Coordinates of C-alpha atoms and ligand atoms in Angstrom, one line a residue:
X40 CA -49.9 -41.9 50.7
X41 CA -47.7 -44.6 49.2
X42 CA -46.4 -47.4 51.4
X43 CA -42.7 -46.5 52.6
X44 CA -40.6 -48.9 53.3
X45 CA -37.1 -48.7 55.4
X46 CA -34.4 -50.4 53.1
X47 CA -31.5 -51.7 54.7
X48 CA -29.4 -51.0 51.1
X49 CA -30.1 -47.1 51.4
X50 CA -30.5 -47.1 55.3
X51 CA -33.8 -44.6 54.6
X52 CA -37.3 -45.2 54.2
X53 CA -38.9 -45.6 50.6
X54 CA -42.0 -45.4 48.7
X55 CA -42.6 -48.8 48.0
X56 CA -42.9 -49.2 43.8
X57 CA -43.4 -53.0 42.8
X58 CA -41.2 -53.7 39.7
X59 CA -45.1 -54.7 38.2
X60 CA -47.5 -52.6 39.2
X61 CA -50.2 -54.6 41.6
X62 CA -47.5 -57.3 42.0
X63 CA -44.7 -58.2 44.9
X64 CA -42.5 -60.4 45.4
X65 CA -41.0 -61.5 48.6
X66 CA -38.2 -63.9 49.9
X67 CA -37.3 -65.0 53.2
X68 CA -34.1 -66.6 54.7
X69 CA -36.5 -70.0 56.1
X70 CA -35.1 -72.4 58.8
X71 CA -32.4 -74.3 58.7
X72 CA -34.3 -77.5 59.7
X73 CA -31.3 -79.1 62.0
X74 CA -34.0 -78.4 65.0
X75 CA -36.8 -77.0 66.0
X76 CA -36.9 -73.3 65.4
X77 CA -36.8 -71.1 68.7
X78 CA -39.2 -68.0 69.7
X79 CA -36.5 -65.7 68.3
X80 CA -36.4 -67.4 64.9
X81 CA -40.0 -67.0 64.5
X82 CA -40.3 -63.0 64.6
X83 CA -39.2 -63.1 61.1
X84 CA -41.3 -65.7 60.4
X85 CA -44.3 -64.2 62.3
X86 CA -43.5 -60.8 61.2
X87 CA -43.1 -61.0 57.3
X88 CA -46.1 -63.3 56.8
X89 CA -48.0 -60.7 58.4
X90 CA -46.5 -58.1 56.4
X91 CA -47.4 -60.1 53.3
X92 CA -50.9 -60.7 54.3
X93 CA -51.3 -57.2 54.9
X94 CA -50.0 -56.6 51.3
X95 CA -52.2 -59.1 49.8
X96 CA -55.2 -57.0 52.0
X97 CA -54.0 -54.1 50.3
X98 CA -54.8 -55.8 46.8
X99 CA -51.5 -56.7 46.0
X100 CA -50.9 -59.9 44.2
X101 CA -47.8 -61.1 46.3
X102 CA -45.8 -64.3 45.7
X103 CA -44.2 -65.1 49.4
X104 CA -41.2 -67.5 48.9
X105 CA -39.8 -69.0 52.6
X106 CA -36.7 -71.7 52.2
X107 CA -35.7 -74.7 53.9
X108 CA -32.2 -75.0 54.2
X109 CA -32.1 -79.3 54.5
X110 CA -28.2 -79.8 53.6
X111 CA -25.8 -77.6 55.9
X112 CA -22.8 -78.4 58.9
X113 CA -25.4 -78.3 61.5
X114 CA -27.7 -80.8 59.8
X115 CA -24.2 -83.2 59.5
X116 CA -23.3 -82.4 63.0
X117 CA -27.1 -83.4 64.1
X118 CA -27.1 -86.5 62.0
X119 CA -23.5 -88.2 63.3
X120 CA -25.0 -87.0 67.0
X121 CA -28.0 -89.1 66.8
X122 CA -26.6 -91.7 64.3
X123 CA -29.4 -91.5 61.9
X124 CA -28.7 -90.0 58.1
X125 CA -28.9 -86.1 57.1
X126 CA -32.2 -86.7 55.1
X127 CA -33.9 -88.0 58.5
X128 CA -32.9 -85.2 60.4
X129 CA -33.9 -82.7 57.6
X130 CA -37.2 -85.1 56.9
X131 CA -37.8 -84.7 61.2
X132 CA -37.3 -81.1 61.5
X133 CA -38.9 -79.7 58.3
X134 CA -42.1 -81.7 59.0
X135 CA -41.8 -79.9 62.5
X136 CA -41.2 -76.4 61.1
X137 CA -44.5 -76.7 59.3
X138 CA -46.2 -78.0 62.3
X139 CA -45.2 -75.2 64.4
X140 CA -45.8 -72.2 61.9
X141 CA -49.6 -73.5 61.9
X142 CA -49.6 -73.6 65.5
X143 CA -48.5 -70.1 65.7
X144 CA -51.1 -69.1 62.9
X145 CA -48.5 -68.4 59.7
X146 CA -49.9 -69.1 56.6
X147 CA -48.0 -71.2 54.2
X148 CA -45.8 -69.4 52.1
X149 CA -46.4 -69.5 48.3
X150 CA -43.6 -71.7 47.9
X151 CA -41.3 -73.2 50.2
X152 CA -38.2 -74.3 48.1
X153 CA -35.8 -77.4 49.7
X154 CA -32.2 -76.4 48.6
X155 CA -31.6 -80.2 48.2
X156 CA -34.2 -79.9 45.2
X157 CA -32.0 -77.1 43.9
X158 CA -29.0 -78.6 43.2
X159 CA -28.7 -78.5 39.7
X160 CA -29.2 -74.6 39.2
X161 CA -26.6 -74.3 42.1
X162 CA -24.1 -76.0 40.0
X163 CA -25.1 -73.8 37.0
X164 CA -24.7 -70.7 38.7
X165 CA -21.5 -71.5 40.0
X166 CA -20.2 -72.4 36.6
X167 CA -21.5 -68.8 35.4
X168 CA -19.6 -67.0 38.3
X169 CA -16.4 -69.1 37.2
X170 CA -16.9 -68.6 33.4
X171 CA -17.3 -64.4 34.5
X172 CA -14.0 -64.9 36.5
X173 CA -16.2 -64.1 39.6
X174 CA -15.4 -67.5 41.2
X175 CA -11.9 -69.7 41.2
X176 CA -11.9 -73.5 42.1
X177 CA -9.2 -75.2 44.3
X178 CA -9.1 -78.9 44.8
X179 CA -13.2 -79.5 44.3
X180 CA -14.1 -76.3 46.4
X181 CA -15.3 -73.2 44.7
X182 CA -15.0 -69.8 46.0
X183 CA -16.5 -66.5 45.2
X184 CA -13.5 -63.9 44.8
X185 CA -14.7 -60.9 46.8
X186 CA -12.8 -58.1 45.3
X187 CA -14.0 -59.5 42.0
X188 CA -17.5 -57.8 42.8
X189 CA -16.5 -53.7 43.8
X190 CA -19.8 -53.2 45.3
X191 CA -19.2 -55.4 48.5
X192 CA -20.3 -54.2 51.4
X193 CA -22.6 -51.6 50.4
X194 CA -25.5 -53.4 51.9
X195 CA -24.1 -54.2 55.6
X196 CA -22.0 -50.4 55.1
X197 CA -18.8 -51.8 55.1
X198 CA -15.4 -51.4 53.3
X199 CA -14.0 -54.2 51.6
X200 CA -10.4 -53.0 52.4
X201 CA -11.3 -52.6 56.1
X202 CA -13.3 -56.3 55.9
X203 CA -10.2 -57.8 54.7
X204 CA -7.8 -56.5 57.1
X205 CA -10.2 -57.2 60.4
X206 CA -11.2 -61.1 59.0
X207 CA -8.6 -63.4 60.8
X208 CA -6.5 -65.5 58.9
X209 CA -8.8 -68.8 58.0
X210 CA -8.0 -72.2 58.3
X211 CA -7.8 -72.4 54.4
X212 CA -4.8 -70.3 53.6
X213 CA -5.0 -71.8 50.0
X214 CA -7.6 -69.0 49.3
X215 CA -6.8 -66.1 47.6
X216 CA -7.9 -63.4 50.0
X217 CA -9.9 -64.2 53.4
X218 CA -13.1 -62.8 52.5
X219 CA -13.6 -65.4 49.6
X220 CA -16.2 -67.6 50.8
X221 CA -17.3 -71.0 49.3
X222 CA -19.9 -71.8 47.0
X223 CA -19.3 -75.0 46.4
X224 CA -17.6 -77.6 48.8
X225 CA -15.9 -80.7 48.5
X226 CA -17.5 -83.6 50.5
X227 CA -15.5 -85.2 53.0
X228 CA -15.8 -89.0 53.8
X229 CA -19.8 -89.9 55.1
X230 CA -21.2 -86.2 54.4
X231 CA -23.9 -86.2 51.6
X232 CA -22.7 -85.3 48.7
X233 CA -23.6 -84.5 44.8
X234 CA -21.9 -85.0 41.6
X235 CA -20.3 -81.8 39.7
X236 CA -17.9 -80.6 37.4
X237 CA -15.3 -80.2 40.6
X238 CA -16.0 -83.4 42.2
X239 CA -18.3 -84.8 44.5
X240 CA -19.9 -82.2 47.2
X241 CA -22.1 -79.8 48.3
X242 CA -23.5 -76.4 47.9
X243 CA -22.4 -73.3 50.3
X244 CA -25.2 -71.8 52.5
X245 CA -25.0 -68.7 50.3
X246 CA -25.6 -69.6 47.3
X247 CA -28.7 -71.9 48.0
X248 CA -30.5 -68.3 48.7
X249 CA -29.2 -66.8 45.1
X250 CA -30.8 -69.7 43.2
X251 CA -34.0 -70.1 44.9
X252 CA -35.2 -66.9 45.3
X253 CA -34.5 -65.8 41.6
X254 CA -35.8 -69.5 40.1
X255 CA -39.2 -68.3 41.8
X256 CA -39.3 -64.6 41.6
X257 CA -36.7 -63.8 38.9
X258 CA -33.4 -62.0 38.5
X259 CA -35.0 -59.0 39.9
X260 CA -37.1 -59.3 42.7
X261 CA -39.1 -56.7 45.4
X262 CA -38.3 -57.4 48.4
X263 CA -35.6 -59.9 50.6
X264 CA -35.8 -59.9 54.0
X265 CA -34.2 -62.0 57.1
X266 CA -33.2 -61.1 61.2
X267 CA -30.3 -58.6 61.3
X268 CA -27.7 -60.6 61.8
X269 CA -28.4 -61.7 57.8
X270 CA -27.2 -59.0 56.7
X271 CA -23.4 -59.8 57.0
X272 CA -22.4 -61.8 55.2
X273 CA -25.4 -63.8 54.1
X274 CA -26.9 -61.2 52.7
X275 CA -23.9 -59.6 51.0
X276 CA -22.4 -62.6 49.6
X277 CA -26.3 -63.3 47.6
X278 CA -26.6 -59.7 46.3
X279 CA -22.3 -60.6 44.9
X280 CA -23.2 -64.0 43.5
X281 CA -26.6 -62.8 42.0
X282 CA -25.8 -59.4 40.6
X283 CA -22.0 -61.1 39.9
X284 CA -23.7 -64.1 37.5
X285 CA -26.7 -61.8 36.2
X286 CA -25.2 -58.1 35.7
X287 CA -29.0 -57.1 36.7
X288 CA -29.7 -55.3 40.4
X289 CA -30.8 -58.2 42.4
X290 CA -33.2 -56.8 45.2
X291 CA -35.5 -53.4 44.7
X292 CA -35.8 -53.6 49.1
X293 CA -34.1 -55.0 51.8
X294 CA -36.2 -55.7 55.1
X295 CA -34.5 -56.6 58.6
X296 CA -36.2 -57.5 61.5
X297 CA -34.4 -56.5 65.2
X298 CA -33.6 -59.4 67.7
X299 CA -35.9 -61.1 69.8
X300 CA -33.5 -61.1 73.2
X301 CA -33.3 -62.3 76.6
X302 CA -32.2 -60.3 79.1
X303 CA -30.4 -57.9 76.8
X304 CA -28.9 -60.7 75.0
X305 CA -30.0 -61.9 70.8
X306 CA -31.6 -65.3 72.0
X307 CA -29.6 -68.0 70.4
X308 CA -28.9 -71.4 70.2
X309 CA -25.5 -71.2 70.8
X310 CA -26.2 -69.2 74.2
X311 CA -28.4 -72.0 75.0
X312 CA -31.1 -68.7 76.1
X313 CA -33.8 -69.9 74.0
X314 CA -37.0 -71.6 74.7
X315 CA -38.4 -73.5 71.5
X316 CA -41.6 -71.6 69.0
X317 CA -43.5 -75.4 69.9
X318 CA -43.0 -75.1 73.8
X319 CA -44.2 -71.3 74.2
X320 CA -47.2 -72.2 72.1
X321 CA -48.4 -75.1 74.5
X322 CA -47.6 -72.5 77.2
X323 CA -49.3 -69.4 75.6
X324 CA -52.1 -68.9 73.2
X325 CA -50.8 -68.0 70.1
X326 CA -52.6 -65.2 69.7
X327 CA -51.2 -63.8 72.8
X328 CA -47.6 -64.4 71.2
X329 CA -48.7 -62.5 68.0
X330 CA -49.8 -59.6 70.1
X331 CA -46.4 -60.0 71.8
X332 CA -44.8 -59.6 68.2
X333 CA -47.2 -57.0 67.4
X334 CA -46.5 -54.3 69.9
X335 CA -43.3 -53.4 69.0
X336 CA -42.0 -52.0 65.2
X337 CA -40.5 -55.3 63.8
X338 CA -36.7 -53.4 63.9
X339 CA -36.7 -52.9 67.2
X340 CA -35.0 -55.6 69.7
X341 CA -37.8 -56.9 71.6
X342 CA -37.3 -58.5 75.1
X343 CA -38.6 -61.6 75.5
X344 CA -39.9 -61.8 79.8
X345 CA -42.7 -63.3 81.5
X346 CA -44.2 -59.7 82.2
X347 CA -44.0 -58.7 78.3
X348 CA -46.6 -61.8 77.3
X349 CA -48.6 -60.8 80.1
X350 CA -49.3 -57.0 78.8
X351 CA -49.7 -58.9 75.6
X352 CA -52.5 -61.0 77.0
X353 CA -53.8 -58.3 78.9
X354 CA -54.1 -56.5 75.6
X355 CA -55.6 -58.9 74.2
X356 CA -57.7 -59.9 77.0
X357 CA -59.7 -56.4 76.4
X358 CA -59.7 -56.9 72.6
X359 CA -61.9 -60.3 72.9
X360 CA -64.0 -59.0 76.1
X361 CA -64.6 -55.8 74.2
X362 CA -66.0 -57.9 71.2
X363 CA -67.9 -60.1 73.7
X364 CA -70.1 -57.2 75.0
X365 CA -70.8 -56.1 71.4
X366 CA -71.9 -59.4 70.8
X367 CA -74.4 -59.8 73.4
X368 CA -75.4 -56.3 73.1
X369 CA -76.5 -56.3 69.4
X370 CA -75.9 -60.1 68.5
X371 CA -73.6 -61.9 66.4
X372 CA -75.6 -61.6 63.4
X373 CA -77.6 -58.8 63.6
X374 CA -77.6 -56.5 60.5
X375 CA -77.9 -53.0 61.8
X376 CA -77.7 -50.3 58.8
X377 CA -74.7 -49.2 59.1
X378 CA -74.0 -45.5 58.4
X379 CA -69.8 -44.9 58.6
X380 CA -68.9 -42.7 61.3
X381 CA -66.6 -40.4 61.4
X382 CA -64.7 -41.3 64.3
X383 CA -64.3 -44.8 63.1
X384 CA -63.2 -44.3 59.6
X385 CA -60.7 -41.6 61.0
X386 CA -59.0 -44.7 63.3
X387 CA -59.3 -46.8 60.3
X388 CA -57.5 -44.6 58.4
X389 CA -55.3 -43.9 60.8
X390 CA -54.8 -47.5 61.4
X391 CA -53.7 -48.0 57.5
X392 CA -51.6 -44.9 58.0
X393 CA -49.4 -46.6 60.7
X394 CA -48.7 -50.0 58.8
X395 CA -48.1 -48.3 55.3
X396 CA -45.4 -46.7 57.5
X397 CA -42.8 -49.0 57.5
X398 CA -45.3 -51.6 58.8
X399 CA -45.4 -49.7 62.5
X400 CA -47.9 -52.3 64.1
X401 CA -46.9 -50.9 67.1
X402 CA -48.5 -47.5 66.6
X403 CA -51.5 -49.6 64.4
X404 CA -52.3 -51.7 67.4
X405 CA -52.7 -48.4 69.8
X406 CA -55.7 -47.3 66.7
X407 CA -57.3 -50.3 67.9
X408 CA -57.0 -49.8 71.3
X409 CA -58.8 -46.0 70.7
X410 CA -61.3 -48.3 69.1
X411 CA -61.7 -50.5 71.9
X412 CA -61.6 -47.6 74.6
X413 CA -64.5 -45.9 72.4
X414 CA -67.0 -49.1 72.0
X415 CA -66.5 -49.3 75.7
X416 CA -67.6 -45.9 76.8
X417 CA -70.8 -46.6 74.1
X418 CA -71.0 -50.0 76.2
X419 CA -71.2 -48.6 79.3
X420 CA -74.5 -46.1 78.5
X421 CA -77.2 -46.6 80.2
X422 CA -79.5 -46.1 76.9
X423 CA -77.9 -47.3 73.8
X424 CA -79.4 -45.4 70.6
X425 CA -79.6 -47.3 67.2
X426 CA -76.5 -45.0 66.2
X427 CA -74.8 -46.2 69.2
X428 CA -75.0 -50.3 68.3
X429 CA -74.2 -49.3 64.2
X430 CA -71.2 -47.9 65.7
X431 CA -70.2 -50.6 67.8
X432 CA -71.5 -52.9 64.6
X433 CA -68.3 -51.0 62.6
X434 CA -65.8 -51.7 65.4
X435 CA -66.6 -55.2 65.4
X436 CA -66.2 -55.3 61.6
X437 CA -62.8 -53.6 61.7
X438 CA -61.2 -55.9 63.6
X439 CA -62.9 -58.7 61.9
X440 CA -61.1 -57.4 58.7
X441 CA -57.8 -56.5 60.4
X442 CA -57.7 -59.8 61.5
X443 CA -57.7 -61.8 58.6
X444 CA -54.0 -60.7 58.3
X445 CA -53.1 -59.9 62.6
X446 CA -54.8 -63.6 63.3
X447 CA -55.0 -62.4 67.2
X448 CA -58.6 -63.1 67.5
X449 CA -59.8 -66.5 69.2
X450 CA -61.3 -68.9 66.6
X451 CA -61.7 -68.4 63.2
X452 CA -64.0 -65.3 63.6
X453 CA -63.0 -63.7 60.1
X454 CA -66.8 -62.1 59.7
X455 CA -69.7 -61.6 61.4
X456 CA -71.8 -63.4 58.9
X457 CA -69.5 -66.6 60.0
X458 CA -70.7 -68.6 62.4
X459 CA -68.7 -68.1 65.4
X460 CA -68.1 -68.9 69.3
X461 CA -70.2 -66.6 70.4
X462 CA -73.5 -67.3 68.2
X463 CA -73.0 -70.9 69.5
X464 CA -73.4 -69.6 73.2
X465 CA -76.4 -67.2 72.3
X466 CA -78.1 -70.3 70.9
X467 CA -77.7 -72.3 74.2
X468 CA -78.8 -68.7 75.6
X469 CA -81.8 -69.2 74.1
X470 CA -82.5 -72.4 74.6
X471 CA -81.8 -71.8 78.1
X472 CA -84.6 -69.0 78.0
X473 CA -87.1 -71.3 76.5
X474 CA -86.1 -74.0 79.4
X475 CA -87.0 -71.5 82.1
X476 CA -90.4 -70.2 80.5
X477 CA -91.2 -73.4 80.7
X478 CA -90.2 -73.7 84.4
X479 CA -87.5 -76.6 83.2
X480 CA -84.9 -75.3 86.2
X481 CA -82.9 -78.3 86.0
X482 CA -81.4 -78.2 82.7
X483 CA -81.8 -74.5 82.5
X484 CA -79.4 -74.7 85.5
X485 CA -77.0 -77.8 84.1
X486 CA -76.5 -75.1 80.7
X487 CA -75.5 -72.3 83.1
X488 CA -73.0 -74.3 85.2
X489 CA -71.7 -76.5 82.0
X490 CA -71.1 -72.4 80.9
X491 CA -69.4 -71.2 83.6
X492 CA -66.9 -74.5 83.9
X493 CA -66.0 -73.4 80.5
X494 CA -65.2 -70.3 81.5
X495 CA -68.5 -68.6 80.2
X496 CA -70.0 -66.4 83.3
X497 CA -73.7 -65.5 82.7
X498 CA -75.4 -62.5 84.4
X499 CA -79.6 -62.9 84.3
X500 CA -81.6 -59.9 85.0
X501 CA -84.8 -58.5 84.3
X502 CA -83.6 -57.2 80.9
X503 CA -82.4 -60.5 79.8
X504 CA -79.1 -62.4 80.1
X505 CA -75.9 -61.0 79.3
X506 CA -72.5 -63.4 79.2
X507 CA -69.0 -62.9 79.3
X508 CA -65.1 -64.4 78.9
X509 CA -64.3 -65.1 83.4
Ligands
LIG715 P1 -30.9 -69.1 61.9 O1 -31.6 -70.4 62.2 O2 -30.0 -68.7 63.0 O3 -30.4 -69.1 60.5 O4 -32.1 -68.1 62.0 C1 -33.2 -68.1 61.1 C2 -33.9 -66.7 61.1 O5 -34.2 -66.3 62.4 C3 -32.9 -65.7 60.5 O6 -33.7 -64.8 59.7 C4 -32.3 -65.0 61.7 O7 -31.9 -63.7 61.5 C5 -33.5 -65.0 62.6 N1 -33.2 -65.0 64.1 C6 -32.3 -65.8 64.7 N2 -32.2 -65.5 66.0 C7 -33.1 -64.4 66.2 C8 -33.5 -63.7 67.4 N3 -33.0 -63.9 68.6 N4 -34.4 -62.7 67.2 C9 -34.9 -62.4 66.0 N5 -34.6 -63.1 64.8 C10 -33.7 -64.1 65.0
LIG716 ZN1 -30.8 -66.8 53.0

């Protein structure tokens, strides 16, 4: 079966078809880098890169574009705040943002376009929309003219007629109608600014996303996506501009994830309910955050409590202790001939199953756990057959593959040809063995206590020594 996708644009699921076959390409709204970006804001962030790793897994060739937005109010507001200049603040922040998407084991995005670097193709698309009569100036701002583009609202389901009659009556009365937004504003005294054919100024948040993600994917593009509350307007207002200035449908699929809340409520700045991405992953592993992530379908809200990263750890917890015993049972490295079974490639493929639906990690992660119960029952034999350790060789292996796009694993334990944790305490193991044929207690003893401060308990009896995570 094809990969379906859920598209905002036709509120159904689709059978995802690449405008080039093998090919996809995928924007996301990036940070505005005025601060550091909160636990909510890095769903998204969390979520898509997944989703474009898994894509990638599935032989895709995928170009992942993620934005900075460096020139915006907020970044202004920041900058008079802490008297330093807007380019500091962006400098700061986006320098931050890259820190903390490592730390929560994102991959770099293909590209990772500044809008400040953009300015020029801002300015040319904004003289296009004018030329088109799309777009009207008025004292050195520019503004889109809604009912200019008849297709407006289709994306976020609403009417322009019923849009216009519920926006309040804005500050600017010199607009034309009050759903016109800017592309294109006039600098006031201090603010950064640029030169352009209307005067000195700066872009509109809007617009920033048209240009960037069609300079690096083209005028047609797979897949845009962004948190819900995107979708009006920001995300309206790019597919007017684009498809207003290129006549050409602007985006095959629109993805959306749900909000990350707390206590029922979207966390936010502006609540002030927020705790930043940087502080939960010095409090958390960040695997156990991705697991968080990973148990629920990326469009659902997801509560963000104390309890919910524990059942995430817990999950977790059984993942790694699971490997563990397959590791000292059979080894790190051992090469057992592996024969498929059928009860493993049936998970595996029910595994694929669940993420080519919609990405459902949710219902992907309980395959795993089926995997997990089933290496433990093997685990808990009292005679384990060769059969028995080729199977838990193949569980081992899947979630070495899944991993290299869930990351939830400790370490960078991508195969079991790698040299990992665990072959590292095997060795000392085995030295440890050696020690006590010899009769070398002391040592022998020093390598089982330095173990166990680690957190390493080892178990010795007359089969041999066995070690696990306390
Ligand atoms: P912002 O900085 O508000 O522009 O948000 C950056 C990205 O994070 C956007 O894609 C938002 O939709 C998303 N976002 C913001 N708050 C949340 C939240 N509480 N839960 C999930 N996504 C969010
Ligand atoms: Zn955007």
């Amino acid at each position: 079966m094809a990969i379906q996708i859920y598209n905002t644009y036709t509120g159904r699921k689709e059978e995802f078809k690449p405008i080039q076959p093998g090919k996809v390409g995928i924007y996301l709204c990036g940070p505005t880098v005025y601060d550091y970006f909160h636990i909510g804001n890095a769903r998204p962030l969390l979520m898509f890169d997944i989703f474009r790793r898994y894509l990638s897994y599935r032989h895709y060739d995928v170009k992942y574009v993620v934005n900075v937005t460096d020139i915006d109010d907020k970044l202004i507001k920041k900058a008079q705040e802490e008297h330093v200049t807007v380019g500091e603040v962006a400098r700061k922040f986006t320098d931050a943002y890259f820190e903390d998407i490592k730390k929560l084991r994102i991959e770099q995005p293909d590209v990772s376009p500044r809008a400040t670097d953009h300015i020029p193709e801002m300015i040319d698309l904004i003289k296009r929309l004018i030329a088109n009569g799309h777009a009207y100036e008025l004292d050195g701002d520019v503004y889109f003219r809604v009912r200019s583009y008849p297709p407006y609202g289709r994306l976020s389901g609403k009417n322009i007629d019923d849009l216009q009659s519920g926006a309040r009556v804005e500050v600017d009365e010199r607009k034309e109608a009050p759903l016109d937004f800017a592309l294109w504003k006039s600098a006031k005294p201090g603010e950064p600014h640029w030169d352009s054919p209307w005067g000195q100024g700066r872009p509109g948040w809007h617009i920033e996303c048209s240009v960037m993600s069609m300079k690096y994917l083209g005028e047609n593009f797979d897949i845009h996506a962004g948190g819900v509350d995107l979708i009006f307007p920001h995300h309206e207002n790019e597919i007017a501009q684009s498809e207003g200035a290129t006549h050409v449908k602007f985006v095959n699929y629109w993805l959306h994830n749900g909000f990350l809340n707390v206590e029922g409520e979207k966390m936010s700045k502006s609540l002030g309910n927020f705790f930043t991405a940087r502080e939960i992953v010095a409090k958390y592993r960040p695997e156990v955050i991705r697991m968080f992530f990973l148990l629920k379908h990326y469009r659902s809200p997801i509560n963000f409590s104390e309890e919910r990263i524990c059942e995430a750890r817990q999950a977790l917890e059984r993942i790694v202790s699971t490997l563990d015993s397959i590791n000292t049972l059979i080894g790190v490295g051992a090469d057992i001939d592996r024969s498929e079974s059928e009860f493993v490639r049936g998970l595996k493929q029910e595994f694929i199953e669940a993420m080519d639906d919609d990405f459902n990690t949710a219902l992907a992660i309980a395959k795993l756990f089926e995997l997990v119960k089933e290496a433990n029952l093997i685990i808990a034999k009292e005679t384990i057959t060769e059969n028995d350790k080729s199977i838990l060789m193949e569980i081992r292996e899947t979630f070495y593959e899944y991993n290299t796009f869930l990351s939830i694993l400790p370490g960078e334990q991508k195969s079991d040809s790698m040299v990992n944790e665990g072959a590292y305490i095997d060795l000392l193991l085995e030295i440890r063995r050696e020690l006590r044929i010899k009769q070398e207690w002391k040592l022998a003893d020093q390598i089982r206590d330095r173990l166990n401060e680690l957190n390493i308990e080892i178990k010795d009896s007359k089969d041999g020594t066995i070690w696990r995570r306390k």
